[in-house]
Coordinates of C-alpha atoms and ligand atoms in Angstrom, one line a residue:
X81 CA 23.3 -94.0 49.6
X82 CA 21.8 -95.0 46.1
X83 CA 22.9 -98.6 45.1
X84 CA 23.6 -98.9 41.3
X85 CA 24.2 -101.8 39.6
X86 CA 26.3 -101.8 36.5
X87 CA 25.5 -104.9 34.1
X88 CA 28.6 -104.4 30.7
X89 CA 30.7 -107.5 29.7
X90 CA 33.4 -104.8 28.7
X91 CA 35.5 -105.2 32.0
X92 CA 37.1 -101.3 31.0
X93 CA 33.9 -100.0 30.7
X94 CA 32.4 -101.8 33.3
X95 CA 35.2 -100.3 35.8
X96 CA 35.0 -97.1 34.6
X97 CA 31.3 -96.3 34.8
X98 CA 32.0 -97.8 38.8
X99 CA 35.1 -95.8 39.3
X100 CA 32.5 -92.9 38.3
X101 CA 30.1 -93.6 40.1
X102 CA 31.3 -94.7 43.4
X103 CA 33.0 -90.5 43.2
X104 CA 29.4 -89.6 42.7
X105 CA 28.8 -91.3 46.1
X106 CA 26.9 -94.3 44.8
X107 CA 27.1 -98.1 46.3
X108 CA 28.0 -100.4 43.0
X109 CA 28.3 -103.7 42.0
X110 CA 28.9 -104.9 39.2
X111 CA 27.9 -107.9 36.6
X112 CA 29.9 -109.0 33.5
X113 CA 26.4 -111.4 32.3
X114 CA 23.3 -111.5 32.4
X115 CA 22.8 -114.5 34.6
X116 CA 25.0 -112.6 37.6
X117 CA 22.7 -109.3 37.1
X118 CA 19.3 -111.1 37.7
X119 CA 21.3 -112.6 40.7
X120 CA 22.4 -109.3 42.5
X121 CA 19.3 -107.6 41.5
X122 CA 17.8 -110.2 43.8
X123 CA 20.1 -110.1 46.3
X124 CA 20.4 -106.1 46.1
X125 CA 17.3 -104.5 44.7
X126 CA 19.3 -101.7 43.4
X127 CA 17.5 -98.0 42.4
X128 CA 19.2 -97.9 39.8
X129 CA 20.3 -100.4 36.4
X130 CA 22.7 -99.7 34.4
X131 CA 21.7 -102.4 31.5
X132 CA 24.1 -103.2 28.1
X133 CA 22.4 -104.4 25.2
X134 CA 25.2 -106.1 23.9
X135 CA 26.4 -108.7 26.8
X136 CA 27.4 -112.5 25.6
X137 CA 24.7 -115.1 26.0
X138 CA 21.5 -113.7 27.9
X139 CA 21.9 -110.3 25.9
X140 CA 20.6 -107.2 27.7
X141 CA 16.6 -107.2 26.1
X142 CA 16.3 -110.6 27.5
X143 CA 17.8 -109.1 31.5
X144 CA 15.5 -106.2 30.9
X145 CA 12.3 -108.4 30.6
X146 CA 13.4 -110.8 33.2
X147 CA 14.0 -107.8 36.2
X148 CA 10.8 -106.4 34.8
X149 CA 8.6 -109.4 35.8
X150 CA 9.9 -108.7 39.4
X151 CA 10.9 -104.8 39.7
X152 CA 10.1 -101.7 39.3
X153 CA 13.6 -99.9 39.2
X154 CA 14.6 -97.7 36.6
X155 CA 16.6 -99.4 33.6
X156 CA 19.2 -97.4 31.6
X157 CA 20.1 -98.4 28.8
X158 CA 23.5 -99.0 26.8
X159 CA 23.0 -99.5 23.1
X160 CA 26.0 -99.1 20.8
X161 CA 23.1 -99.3 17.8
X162 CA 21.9 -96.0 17.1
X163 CA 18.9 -97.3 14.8
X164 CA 15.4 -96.0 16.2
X165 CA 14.1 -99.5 16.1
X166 CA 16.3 -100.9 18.6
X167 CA 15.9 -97.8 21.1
X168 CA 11.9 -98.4 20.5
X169 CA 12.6 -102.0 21.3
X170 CA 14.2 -101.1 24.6
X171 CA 11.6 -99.1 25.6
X172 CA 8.9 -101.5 25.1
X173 CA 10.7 -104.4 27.1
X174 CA 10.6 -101.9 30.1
X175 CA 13.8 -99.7 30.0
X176 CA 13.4 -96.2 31.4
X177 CA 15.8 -94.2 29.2
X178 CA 18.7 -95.0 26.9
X179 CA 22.3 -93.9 26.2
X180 CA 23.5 -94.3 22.7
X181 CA 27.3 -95.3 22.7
X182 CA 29.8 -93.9 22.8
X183 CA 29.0 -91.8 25.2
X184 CA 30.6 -89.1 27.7
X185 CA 31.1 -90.3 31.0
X186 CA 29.3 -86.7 31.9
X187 CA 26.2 -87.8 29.6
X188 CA 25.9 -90.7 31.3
X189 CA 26.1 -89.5 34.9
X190 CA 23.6 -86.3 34.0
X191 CA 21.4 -89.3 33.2
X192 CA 22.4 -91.3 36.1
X193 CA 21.8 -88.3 38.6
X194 CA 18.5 -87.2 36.7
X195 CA 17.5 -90.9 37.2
X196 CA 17.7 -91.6 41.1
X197 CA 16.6 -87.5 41.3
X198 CA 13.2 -89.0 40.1
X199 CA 13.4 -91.9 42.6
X200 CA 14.1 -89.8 45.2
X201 CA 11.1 -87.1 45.0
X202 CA 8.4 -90.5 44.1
X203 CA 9.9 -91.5 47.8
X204 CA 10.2 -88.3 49.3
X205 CA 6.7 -87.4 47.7
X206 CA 5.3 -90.4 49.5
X207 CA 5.8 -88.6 52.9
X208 CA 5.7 -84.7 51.4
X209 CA 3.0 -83.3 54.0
X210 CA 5.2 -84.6 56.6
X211 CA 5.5 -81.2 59.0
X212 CA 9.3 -80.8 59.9
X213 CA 11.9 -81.9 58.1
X214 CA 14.0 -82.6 61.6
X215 CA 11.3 -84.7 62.8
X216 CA 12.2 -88.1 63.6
X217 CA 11.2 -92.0 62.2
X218 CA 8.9 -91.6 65.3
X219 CA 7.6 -88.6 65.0
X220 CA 7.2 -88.9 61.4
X221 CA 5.1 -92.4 61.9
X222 CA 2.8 -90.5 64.2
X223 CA 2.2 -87.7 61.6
X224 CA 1.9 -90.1 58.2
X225 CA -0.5 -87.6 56.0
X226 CA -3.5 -89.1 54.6
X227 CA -3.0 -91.1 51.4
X228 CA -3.7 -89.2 48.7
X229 CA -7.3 -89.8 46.7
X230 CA -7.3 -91.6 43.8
X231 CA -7.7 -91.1 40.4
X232 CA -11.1 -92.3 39.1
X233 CA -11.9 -92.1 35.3
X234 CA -14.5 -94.3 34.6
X235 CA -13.1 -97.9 35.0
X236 CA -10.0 -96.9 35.8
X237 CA -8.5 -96.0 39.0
X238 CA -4.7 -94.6 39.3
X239 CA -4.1 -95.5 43.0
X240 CA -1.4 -92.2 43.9
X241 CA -1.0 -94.0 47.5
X242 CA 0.5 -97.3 46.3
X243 CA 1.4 -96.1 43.2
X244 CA -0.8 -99.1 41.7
X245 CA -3.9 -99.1 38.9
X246 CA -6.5 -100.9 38.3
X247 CA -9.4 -101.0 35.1
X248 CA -12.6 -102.7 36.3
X249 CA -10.7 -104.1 39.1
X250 CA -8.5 -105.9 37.5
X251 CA -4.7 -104.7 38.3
X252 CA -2.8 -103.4 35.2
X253 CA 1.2 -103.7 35.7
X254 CA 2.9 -100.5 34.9
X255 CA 6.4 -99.4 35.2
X256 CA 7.4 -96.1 37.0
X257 CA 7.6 -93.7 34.1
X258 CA 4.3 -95.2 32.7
X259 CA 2.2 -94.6 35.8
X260 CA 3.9 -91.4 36.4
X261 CA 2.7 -90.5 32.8
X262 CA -0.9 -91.9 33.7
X263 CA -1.3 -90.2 36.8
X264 CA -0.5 -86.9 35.3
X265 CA -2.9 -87.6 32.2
X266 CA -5.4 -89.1 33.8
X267 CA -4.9 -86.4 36.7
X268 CA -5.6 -83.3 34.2
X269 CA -8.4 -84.6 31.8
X270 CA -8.5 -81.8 28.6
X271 CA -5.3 -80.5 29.2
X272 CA -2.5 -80.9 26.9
X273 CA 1.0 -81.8 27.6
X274 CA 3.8 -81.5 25.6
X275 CA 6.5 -84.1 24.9
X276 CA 9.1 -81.6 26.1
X277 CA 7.3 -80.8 29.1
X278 CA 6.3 -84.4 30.2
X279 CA 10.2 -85.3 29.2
X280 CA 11.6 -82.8 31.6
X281 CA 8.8 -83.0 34.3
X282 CA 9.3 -87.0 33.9
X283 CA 12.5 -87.9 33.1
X284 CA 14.1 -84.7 34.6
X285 CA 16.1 -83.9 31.4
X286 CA 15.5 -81.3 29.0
X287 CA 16.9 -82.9 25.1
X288 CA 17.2 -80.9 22.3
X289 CA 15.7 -82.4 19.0
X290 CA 13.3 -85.4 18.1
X291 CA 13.2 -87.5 21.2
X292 CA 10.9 -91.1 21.1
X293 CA 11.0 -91.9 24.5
X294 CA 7.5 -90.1 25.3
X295 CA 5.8 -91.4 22.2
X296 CA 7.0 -95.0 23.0
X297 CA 6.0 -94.9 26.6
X298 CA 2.3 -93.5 25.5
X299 CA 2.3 -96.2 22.8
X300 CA 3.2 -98.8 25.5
X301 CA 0.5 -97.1 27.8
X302 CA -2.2 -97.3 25.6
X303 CA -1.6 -101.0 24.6
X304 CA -1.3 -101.8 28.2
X305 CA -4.9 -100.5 29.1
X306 CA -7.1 -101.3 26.4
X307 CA -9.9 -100.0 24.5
X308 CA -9.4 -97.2 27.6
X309 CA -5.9 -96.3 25.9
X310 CA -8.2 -94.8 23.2
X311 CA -8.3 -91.8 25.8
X312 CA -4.8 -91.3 25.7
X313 CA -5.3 -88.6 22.7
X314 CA -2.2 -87.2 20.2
X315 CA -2.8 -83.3 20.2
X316 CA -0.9 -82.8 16.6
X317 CA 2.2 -80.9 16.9
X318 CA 2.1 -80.5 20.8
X319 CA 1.8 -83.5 22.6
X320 CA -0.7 -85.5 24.7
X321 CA -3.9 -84.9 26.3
X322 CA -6.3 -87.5 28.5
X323 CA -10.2 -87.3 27.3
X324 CA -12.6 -87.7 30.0
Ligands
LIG116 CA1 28.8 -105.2 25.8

């Protein structure tokens, strides 16, 4: 059973979103603060984060960066600020994806479901070669498939097994949706992606008009790797391509 967590000092919302999500067959809990969300996300590792921007005190930003340091869960975001800058923002402190309120409680659990979807397959692609489905823990153990071969581009190495990545040896932190976007870069050297494609095959949504969230993830990518980010290559008016 997916565990959410919902962090919103509005107590209506708050209950709401649960009251949802809880039909949708999800374990909650809840925070009103930010303090009590660092606290269960310790206690709870949830898959899933439900984040407000707007909470009193420790606003949601400031959460965001502090579960980064420690997780790797996707973050959704709730911003009641429409303004590109402050989506951008949210993206760059390690949010996965952003609702803009007000929102529909059926926008927010398409995300929601289109969220954990993508945790699920990165877990169930871990054992994929696994022969049949009805095979037990046991029997699965016994047939663990052999980790799948790196990634190797020069100094960098995109480690699909562990889902970590290294330049020149030296491990480089990147969140889900940023190593996801690596590996399949890095995985297809010349080939070019578009934003809607890597934004469906990614995010698992398909979004109809100008959408950021690529661009900011690639922008956060190539900072986070260097003078090697310089391979990371805008293919005007399509998308992305990796250079070898
Ligand atoms: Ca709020």
């Amino acid at each position: 059973m997916p565990v959410v967590l919902i962090v919103e000092d509005e107590v209506d919302l708050n209950n709401l979103i649960r009251t949802q999500l809880q039909a949708d067959g999800h374990t909650v809990y809840q925070a009103f603060d930010g303090p009590a969300a660092l606290r269960l996300v310790a206690a709870h590792t949830p898959q899933l984060v439900i984040l407000d921007w707007m909470l009193p005190g420790m606003d949601g930003l400031a959460v965001c960066r502090q579960i980064r340091r420690d997780h790797l869960m996707p973050i959704l975001m709730l911003t009641a600020r429409n303004e590109e800058i402050d989506r951008v923002l949210g993206l760059e402190v390690g949010a996965d994806d952003y609702v803009v309120k007000p929102f529909s409680m059926r926008e927010l659990l398409a995300r929601v479901r289109a969220m954990l979807r993508r945790v699920a397959l990165d877990s169930q692609g871990a054992i994929a070669a696994t022969p049949s489905p009805a095979a037990s823990d046991q029997d699965a153990n016994d047939t663990v498939p052999p980790a799948p071969e790196p990634i190797i581009r020069g100094p960098l190495r995109v480690n699909l097994a562990d889902h970590s990545v290294s330049l020149d040896g030296r491990e480089v932190d990147l969140t889900p949706k940023e190593f996801d976007l690596l590996a399949l870069l890095a995985g297809h050297p010349g080939r070019a992606f578009s934003r809607e494609f890597l934004l469906e095959r990614l995010w698992g949504y398909d979004y109809d008009g100008v959408d950021r969230t690529v661009d900011t993830h690639i922008v956060r990518l190539r900072k986070k790797l260097g003078p090697l980010g310089e391979h990371i290559v805008t293919v005007w008016g399509v998308g992305y391509r990796f250079t070898a």
